[in-house]
Short mmCIF file of C-alpha atoms in Angstrom, two decimals:
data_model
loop_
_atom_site.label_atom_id
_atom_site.label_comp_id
_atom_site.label_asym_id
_atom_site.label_seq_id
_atom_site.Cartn_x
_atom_site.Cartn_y
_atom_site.Cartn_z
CA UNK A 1 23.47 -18.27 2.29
CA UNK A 2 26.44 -16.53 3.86
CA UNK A 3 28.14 -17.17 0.07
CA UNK A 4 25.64 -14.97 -1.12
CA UNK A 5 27.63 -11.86 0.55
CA UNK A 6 31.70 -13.54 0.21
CA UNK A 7 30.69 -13.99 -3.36
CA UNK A 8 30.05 -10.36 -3.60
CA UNK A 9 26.53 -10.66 -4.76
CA UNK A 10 25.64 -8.03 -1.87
CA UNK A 11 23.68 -5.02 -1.68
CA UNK A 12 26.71 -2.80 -2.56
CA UNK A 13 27.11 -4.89 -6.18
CA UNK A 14 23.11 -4.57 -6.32
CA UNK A 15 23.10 -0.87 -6.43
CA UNK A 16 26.01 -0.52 -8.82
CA UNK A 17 24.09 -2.77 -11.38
CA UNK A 18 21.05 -0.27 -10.57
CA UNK A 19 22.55 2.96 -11.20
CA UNK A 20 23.60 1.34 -14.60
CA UNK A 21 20.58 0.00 -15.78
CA UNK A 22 18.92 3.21 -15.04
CA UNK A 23 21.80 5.03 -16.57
CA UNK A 24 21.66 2.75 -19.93
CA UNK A 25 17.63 3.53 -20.01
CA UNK A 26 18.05 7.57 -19.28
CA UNK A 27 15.36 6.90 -16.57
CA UNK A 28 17.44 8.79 -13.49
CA UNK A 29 15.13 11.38 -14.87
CA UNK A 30 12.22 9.61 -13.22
CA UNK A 31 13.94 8.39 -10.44
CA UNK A 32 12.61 11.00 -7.87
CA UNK A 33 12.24 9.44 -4.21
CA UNK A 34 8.80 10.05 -4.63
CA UNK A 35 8.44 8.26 -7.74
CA UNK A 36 10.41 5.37 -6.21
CA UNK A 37 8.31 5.26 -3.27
CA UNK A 38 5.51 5.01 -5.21
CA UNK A 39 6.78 2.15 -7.26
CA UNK A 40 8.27 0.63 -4.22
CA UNK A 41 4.35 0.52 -2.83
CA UNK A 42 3.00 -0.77 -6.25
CA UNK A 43 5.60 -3.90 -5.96
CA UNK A 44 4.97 -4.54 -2.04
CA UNK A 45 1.20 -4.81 -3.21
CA UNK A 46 2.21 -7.45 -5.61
CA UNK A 47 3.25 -9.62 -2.52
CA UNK A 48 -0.14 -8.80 -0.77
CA UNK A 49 -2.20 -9.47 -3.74
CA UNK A 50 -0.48 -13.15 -3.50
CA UNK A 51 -1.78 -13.57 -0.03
CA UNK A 52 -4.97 -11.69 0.09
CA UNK A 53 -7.67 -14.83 -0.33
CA UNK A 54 -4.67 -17.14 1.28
CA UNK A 55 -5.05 -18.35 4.78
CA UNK A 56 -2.23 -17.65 6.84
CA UNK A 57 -1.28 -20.82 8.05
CA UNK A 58 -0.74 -22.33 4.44
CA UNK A 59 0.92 -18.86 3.44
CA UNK A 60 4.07 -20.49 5.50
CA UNK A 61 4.00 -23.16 2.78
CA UNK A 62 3.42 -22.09 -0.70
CA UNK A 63 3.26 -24.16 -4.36
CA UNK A 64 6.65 -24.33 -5.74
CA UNK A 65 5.39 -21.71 -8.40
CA UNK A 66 3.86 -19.48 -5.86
CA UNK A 67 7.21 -19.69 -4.03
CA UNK A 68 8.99 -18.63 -7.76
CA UNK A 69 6.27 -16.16 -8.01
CA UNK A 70 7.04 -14.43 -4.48
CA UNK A 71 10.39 -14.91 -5.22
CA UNK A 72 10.29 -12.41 -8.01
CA UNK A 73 8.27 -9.79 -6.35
CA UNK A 74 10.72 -10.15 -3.23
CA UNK A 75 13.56 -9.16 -5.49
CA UNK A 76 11.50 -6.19 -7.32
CA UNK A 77 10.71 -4.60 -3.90
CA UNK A 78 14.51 -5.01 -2.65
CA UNK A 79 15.47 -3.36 -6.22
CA UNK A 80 13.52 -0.63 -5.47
CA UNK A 81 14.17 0.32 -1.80
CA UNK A 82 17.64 -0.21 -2.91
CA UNK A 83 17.25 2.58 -5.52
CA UNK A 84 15.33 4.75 -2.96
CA UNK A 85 17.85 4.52 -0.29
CA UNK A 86 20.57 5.11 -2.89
CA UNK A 87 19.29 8.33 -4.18
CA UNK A 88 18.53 9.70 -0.27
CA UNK A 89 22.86 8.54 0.09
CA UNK A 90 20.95 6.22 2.82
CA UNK A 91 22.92 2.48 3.41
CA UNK A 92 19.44 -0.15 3.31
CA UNK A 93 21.54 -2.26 5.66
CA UNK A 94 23.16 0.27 7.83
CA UNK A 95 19.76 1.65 8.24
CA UNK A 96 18.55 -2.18 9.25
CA UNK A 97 20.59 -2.70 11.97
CA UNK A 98 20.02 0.95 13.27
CA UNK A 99 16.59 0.42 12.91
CA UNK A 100 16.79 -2.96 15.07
CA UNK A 101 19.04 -2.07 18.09
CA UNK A 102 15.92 0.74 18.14
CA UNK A 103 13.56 -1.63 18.02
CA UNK A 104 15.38 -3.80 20.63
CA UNK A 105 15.03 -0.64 23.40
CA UNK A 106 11.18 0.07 22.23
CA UNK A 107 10.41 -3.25 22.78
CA UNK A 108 12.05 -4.85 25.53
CA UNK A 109 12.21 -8.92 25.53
CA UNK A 110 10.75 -9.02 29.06
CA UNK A 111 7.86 -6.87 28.26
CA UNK A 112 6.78 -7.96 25.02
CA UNK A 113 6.29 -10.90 24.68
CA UNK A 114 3.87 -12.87 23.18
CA UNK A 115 0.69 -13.77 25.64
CA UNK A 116 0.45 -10.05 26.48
CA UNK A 117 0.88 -8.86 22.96
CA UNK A 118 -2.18 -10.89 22.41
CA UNK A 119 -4.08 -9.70 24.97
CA UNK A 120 -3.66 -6.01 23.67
CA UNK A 121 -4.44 -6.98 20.07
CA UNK A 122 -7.17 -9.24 20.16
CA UNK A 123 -9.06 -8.78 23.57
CA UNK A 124 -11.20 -11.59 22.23
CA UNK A 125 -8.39 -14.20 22.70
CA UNK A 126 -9.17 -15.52 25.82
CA UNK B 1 30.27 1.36 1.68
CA UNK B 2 31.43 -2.29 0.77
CA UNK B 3 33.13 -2.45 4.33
CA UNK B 4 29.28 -2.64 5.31
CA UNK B 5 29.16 -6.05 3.69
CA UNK B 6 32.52 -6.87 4.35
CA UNK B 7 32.43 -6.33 8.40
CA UNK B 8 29.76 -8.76 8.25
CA UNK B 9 26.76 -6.01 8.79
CA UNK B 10 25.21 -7.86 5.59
CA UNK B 11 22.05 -9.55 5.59
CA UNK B 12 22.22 -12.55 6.75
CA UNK B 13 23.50 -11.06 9.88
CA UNK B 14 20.74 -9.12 9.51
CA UNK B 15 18.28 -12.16 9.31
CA UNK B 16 19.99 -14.03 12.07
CA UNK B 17 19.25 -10.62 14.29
CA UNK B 18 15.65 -10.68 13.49
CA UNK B 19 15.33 -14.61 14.15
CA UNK B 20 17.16 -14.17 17.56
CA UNK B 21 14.82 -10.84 18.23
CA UNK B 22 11.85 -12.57 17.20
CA UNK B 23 12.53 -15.78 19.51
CA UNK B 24 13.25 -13.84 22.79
CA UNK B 25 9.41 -12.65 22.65
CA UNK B 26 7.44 -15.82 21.25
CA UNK B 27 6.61 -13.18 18.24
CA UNK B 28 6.78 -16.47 15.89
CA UNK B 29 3.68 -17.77 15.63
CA UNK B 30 2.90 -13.98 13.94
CA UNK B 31 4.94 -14.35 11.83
CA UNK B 32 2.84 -16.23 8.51
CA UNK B 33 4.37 -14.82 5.26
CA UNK B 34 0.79 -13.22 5.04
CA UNK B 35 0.99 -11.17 8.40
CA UNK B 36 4.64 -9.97 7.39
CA UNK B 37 4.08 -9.28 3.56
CA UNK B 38 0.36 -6.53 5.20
CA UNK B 39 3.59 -5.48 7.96
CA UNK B 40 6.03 -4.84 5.03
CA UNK B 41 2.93 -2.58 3.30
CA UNK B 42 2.19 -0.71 6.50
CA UNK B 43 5.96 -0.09 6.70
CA UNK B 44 6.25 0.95 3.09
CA UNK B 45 3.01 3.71 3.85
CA UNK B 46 5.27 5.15 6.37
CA UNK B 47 7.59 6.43 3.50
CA UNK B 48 4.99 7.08 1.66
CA UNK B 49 3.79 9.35 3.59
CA UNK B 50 6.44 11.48 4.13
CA UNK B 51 6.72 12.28 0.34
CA UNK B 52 2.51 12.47 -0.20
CA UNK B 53 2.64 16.21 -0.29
CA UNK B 54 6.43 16.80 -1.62
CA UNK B 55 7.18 17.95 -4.57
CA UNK B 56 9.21 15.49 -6.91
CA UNK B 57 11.97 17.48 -6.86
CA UNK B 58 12.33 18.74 -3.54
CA UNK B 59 12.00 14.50 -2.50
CA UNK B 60 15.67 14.66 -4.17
CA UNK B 61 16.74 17.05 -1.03
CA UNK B 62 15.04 16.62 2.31
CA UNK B 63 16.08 18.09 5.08
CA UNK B 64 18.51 16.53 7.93
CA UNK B 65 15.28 15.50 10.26
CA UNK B 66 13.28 14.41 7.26
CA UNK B 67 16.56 12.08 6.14
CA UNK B 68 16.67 10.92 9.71
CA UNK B 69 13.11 9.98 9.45
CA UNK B 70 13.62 8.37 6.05
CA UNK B 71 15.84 6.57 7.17
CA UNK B 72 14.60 4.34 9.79
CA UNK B 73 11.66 4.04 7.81
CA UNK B 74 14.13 2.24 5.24
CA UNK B 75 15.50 0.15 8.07
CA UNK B 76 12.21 -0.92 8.75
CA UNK B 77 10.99 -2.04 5.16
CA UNK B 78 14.43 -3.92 5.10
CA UNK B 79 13.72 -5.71 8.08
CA UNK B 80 10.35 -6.83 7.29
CA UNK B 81 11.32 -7.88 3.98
CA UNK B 82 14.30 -9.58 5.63
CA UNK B 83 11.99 -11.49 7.56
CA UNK B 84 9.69 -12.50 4.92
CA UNK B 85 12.17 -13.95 2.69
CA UNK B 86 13.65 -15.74 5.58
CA UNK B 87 9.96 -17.11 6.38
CA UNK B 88 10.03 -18.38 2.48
CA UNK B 89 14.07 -19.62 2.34
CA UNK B 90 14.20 -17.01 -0.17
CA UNK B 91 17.58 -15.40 -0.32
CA UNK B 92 16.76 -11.51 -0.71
CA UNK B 93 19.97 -10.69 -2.48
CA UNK B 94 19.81 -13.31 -4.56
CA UNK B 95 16.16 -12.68 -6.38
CA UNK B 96 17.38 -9.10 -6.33
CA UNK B 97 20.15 -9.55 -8.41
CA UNK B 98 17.77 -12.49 -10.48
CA UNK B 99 15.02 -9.91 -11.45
CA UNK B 100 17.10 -7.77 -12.51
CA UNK B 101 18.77 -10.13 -15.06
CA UNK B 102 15.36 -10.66 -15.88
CA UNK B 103 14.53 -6.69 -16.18
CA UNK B 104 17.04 -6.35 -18.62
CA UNK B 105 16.01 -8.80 -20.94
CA UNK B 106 12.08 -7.63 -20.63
CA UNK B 107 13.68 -3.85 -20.80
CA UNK B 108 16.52 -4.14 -23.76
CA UNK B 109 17.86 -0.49 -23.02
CA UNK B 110 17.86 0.09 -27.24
CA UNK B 111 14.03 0.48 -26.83
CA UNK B 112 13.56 1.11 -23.37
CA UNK B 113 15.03 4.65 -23.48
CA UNK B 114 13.39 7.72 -21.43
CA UNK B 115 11.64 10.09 -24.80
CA UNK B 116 9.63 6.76 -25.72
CA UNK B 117 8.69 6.13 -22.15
CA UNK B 118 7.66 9.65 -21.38
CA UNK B 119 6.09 9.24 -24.75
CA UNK B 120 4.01 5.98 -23.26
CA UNK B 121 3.47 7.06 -19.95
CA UNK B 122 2.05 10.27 -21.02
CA UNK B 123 0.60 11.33 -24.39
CA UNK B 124 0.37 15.24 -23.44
CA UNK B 125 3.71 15.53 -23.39
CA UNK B 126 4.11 17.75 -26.31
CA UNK C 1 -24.25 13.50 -10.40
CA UNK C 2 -27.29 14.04 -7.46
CA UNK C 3 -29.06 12.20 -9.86
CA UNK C 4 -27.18 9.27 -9.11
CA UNK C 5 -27.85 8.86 -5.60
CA UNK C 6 -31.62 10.31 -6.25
CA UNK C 7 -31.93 7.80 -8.63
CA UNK C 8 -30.91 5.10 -6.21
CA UNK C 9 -27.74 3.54 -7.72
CA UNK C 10 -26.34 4.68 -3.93
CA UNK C 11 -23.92 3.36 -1.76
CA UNK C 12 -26.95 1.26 -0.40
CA UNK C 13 -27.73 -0.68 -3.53
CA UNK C 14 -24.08 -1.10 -3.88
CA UNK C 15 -23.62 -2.50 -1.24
CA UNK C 16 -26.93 -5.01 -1.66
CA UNK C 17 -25.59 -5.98 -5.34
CA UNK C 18 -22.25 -6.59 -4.00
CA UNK C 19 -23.64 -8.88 -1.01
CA UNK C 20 -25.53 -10.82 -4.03
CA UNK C 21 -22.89 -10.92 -6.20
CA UNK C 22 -20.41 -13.17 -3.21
CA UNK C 23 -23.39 -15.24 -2.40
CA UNK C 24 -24.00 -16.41 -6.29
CA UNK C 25 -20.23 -17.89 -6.07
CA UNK C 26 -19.90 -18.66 -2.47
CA UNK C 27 -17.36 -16.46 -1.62
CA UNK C 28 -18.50 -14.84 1.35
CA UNK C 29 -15.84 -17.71 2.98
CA UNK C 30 -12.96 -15.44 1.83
CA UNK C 31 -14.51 -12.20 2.91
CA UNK C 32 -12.88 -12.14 6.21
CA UNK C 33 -12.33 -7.58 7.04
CA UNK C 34 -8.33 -8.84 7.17
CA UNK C 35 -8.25 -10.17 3.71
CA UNK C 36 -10.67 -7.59 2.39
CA UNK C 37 -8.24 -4.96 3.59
CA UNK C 38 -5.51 -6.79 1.90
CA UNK C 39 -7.35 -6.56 -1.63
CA UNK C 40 -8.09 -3.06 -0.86
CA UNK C 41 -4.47 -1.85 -0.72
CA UNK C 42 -4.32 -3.98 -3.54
CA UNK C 43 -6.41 -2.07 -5.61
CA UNK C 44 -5.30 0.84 -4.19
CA UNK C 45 -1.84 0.25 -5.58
CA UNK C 46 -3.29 0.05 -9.16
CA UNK C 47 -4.35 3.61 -9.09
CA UNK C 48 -0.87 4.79 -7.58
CA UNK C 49 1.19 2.28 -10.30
CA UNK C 50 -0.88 4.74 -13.09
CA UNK C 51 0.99 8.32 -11.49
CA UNK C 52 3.92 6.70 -10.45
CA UNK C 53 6.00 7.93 -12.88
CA UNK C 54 3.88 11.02 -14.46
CA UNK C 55 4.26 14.32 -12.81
CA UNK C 56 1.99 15.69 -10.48
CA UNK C 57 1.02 18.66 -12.88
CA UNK C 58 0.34 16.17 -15.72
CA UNK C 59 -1.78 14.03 -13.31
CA UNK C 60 -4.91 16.34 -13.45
CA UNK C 61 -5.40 15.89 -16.87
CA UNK C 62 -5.19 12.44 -18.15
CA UNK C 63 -5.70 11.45 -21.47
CA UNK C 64 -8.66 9.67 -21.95
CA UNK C 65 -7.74 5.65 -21.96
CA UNK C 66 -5.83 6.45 -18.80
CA UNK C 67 -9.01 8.41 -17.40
CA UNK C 68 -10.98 5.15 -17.96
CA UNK C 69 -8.68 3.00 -16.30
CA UNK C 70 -8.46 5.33 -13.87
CA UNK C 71 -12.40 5.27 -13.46
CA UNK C 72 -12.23 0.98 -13.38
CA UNK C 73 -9.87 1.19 -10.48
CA UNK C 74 -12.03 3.35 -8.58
CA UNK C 75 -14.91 1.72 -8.92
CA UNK C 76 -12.57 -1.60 -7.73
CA UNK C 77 -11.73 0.96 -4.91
CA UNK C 78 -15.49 1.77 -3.78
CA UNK C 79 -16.46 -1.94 -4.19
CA UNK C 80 -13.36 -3.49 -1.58
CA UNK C 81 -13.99 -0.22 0.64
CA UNK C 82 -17.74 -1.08 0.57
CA UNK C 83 -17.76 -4.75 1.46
CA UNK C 84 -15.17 -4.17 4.18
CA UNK C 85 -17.50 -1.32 5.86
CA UNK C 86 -20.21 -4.00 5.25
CA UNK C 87 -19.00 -6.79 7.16
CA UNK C 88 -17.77 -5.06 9.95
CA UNK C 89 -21.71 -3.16 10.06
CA UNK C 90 -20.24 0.00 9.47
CA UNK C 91 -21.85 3.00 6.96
CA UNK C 92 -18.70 4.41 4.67
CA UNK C 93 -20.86 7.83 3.92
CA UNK C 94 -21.75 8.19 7.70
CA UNK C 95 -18.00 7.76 8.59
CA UNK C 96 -16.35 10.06 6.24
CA UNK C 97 -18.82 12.48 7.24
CA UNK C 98 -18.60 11.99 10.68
CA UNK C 99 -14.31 11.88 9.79
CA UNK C 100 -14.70 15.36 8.17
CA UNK C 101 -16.16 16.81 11.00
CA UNK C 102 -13.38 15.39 13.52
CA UNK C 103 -10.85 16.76 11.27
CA UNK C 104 -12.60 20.15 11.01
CA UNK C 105 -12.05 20.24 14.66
CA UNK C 106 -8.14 18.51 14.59
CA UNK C 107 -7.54 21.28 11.72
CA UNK C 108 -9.22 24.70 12.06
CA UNK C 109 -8.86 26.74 8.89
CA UNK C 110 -7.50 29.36 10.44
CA UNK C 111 -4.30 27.77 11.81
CA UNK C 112 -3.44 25.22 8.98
CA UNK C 113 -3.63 27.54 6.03
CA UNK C 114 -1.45 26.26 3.00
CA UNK C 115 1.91 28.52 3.16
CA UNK C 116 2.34 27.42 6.68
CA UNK C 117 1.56 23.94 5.87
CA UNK C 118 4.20 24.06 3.04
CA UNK C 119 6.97 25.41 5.39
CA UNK C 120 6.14 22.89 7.89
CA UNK C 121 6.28 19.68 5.30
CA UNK C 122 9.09 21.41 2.77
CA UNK C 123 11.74 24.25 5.04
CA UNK C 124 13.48 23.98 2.01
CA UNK C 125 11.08 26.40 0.20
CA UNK C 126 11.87 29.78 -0.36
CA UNK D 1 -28.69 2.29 6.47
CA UNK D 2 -31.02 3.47 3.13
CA UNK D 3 -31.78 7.11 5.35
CA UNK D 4 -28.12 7.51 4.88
CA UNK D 5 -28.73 8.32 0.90
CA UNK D 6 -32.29 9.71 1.54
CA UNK D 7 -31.60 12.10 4.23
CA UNK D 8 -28.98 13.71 1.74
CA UNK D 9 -26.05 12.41 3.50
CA UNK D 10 -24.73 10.84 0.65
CA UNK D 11 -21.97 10.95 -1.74
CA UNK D 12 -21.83 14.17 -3.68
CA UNK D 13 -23.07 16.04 -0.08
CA UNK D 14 -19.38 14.33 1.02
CA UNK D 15 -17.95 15.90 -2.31
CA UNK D 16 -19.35 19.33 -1.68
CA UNK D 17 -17.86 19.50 1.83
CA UNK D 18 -14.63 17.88 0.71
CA UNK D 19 -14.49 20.63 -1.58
CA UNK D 20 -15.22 23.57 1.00
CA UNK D 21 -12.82 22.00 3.46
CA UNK D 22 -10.12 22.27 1.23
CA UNK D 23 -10.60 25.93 -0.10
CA UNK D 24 -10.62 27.30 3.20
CA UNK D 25 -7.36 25.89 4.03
CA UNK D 26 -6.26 26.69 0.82
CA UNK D 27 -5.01 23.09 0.20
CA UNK D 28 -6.49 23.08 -3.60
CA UNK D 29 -3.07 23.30 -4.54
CA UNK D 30 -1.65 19.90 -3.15
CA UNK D 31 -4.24 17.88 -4.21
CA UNK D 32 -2.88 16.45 -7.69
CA UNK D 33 -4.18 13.25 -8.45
CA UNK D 34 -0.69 11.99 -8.09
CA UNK D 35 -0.88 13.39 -4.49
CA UNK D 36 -4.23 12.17 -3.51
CA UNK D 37 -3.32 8.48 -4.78
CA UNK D 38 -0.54 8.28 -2.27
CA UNK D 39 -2.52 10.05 0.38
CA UNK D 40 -5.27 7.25 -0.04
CA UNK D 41 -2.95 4.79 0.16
CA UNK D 42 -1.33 5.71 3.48
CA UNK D 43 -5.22 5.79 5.10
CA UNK D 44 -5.33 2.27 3.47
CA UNK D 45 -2.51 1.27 5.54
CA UNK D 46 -4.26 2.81 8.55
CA UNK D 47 -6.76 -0.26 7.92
CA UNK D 48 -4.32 -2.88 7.21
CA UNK D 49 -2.30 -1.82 9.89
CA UNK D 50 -5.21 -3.02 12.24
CA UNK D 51 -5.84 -6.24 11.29
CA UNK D 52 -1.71 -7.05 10.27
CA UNK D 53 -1.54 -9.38 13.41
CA UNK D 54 -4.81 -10.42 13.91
CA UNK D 55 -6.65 -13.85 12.74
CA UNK D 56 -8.98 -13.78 10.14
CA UNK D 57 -11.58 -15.13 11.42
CA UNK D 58 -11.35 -12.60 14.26
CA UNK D 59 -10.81 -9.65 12.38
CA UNK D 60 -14.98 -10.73 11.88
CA UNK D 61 -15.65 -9.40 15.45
CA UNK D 62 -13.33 -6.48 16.63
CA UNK D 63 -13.88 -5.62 19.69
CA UNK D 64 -16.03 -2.12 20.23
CA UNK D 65 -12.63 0.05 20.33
CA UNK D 66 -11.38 -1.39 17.25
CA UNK D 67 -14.51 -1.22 15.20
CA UNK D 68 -13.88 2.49 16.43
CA UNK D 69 -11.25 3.18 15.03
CA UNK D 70 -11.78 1.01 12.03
CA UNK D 71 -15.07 3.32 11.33
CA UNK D 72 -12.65 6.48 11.54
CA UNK D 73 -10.07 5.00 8.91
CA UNK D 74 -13.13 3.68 6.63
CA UNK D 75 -14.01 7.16 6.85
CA UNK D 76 -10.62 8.99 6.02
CA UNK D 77 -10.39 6.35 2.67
CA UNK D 78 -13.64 7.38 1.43
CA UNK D 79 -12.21 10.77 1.75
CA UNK D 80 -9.80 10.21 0.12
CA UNK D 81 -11.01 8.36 -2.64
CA UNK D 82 -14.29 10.58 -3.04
CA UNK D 83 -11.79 14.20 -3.62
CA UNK D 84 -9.30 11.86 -6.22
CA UNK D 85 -12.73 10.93 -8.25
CA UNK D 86 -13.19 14.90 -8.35
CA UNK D 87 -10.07 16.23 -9.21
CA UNK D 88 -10.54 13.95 -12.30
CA UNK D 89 -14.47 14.45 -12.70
CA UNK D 90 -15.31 10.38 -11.75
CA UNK D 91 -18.41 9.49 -9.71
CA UNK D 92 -17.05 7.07 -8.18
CA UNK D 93 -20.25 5.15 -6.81
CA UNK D 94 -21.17 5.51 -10.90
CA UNK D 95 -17.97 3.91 -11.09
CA UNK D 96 -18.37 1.15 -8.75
CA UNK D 97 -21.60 0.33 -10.68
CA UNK D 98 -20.39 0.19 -13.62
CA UNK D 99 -17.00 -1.72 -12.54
CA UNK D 100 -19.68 -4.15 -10.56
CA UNK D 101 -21.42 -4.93 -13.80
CA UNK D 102 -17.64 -5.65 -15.65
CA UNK D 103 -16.93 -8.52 -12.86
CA UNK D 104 -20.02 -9.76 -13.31
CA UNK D 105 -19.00 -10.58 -17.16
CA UNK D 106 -15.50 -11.44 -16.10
CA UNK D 107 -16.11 -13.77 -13.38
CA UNK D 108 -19.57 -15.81 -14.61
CA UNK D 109 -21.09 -17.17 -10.75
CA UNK D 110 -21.33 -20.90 -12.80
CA UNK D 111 -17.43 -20.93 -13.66
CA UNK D 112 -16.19 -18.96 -10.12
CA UNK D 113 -18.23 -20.75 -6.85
CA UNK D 114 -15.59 -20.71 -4.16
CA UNK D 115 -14.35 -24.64 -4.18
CA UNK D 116 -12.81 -23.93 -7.75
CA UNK D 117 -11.26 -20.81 -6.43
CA UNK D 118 -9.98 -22.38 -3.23
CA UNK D 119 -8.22 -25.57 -5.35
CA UNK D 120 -6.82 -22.36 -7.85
CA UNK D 121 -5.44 -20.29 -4.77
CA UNK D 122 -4.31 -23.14 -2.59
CA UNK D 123 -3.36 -26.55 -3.75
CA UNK D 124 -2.41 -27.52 -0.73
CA UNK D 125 -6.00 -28.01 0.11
CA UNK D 126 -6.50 -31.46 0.59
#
């Protein structure tokens, strides 16, 4: 998928195409971060809502129209956190990799890994 | 910020982090699409939060501590979303840029402009 | 409305007519608490997709259609939020009003009056 | 649980409190709809949050800390939900009623037992 990025299909290109189609529309009006968050929740829920009765074993496999379903929804939640991030001046990716090399010193390999992170979830496990 | 993309902080480095984090604690078998998409809601809270009590317009200007916050909170939807579509072989970028072709033809700007939304959205409006 | 619970359409009978209404179709098999608390968010997210775009102001009086829907998707709300409390033997009145009087205690009046609170969340005030 | 509703512990008891709890604080003036939507939500999370990583069929039997804290968050939702119905004069166990009586139409038990429902959701199922 590395194309994806050379091609320039990336996240930069994504957020110019944004600011125009909100532009075109006159919706920047709307476009509050806490209007965005809001609609960034309501499209995250449309993922749940696929998975809700599913079990989660045969969530890792999906219908080829499920999969074109979740596909969808994937992109509408990127579109949005995109636009949030964009009008907080905040780089999505940037802040991914931040986030992560955080995540890396919470959560040290050595400490955390699976059979204990069991345990402390689901004390029934035994 | 195109050098993001272009010094290869994009997201499929991104994805290849969180497969290589993921692996050094056994967090795999976690990770069904249905566990990550409830992960990617809980995630998504966390911003929404911040703004529950904010004013619209004042959510255009936090402060420095509140950005800080925001961001990493970003980071963290990213990452989860990241994983998801990775879980799926969906290419985030990709159904990004894909829904919003589709947006635009379900959203012709001509009639999609702000008065007649407003107008939709919320009938008191003089 | 003390009518209502005096009358006896309570949480109780709710919850008895909603324990009916799985059996007749068998789907007591999907009720797991996780999935319940996945269509709960769900549902959730349909009230927050109606004010995600109307301002806050304009959100206390709603025109009438969107009042209804509003008053469908709370009822949806109640019913997930019941039949989660229900499986996992828990009473939703008893909690919120045992909740109320932990956050009573976590938030005395005195020290969490509004113009502090809207310093603390918003320093950009004033 | 029926001493719940008859001992006056019920619903619009919750309401009244809700309403004094608030007006000493002097909160009145945060609690838009809008607000209280995304307020609900985040406790929502609270709940998901819980049972993200856990199987399903074990999220049946939470162990006695869990259930805990799940009774805490059940509570904080109905708070939630109970002072949005308010604000925009809903009873929301009225509501759920009503909504109750809506499914039944919608989903006839003869046309929606769970095998149906299972093929629909999953075709995977053998």
């Amino acid at each position: 998928m590395a194309e994806t990025d050379d091609a320039g299909f990336g996240m930069q290109e994504l957020i110019a195409k944004l600011e125009a189609f909100a532009a075109e529309r006159d919706w920047e009006s709307y476009h509050d971060p806490k209007n965005l968050a809001m609609a960034l929740s309501v499209e995250v829920a449309e993922i749940v809502e696929i998975f809700q009765w599913m079990r989660g074993d045969r969530s890792r496999n999906p219908d080829r129209a499920t999969r074109e379903h979740l596909r969808d929804e994937i992109g509408d939640v990127l579109i949005y956190l995109a636009m949030l991030a964009r009008k907080l001046d905040i780089d999505p990716l940037d802040a991914a990799h931040a986030k992560l090399e955080k995540n890396r010193l919470k959560y040290p390999a050595a400490e955390n890994r699976a059979p204990s992170s069991v345990f402390a979830e689901d004390p029934l496990q035994d």
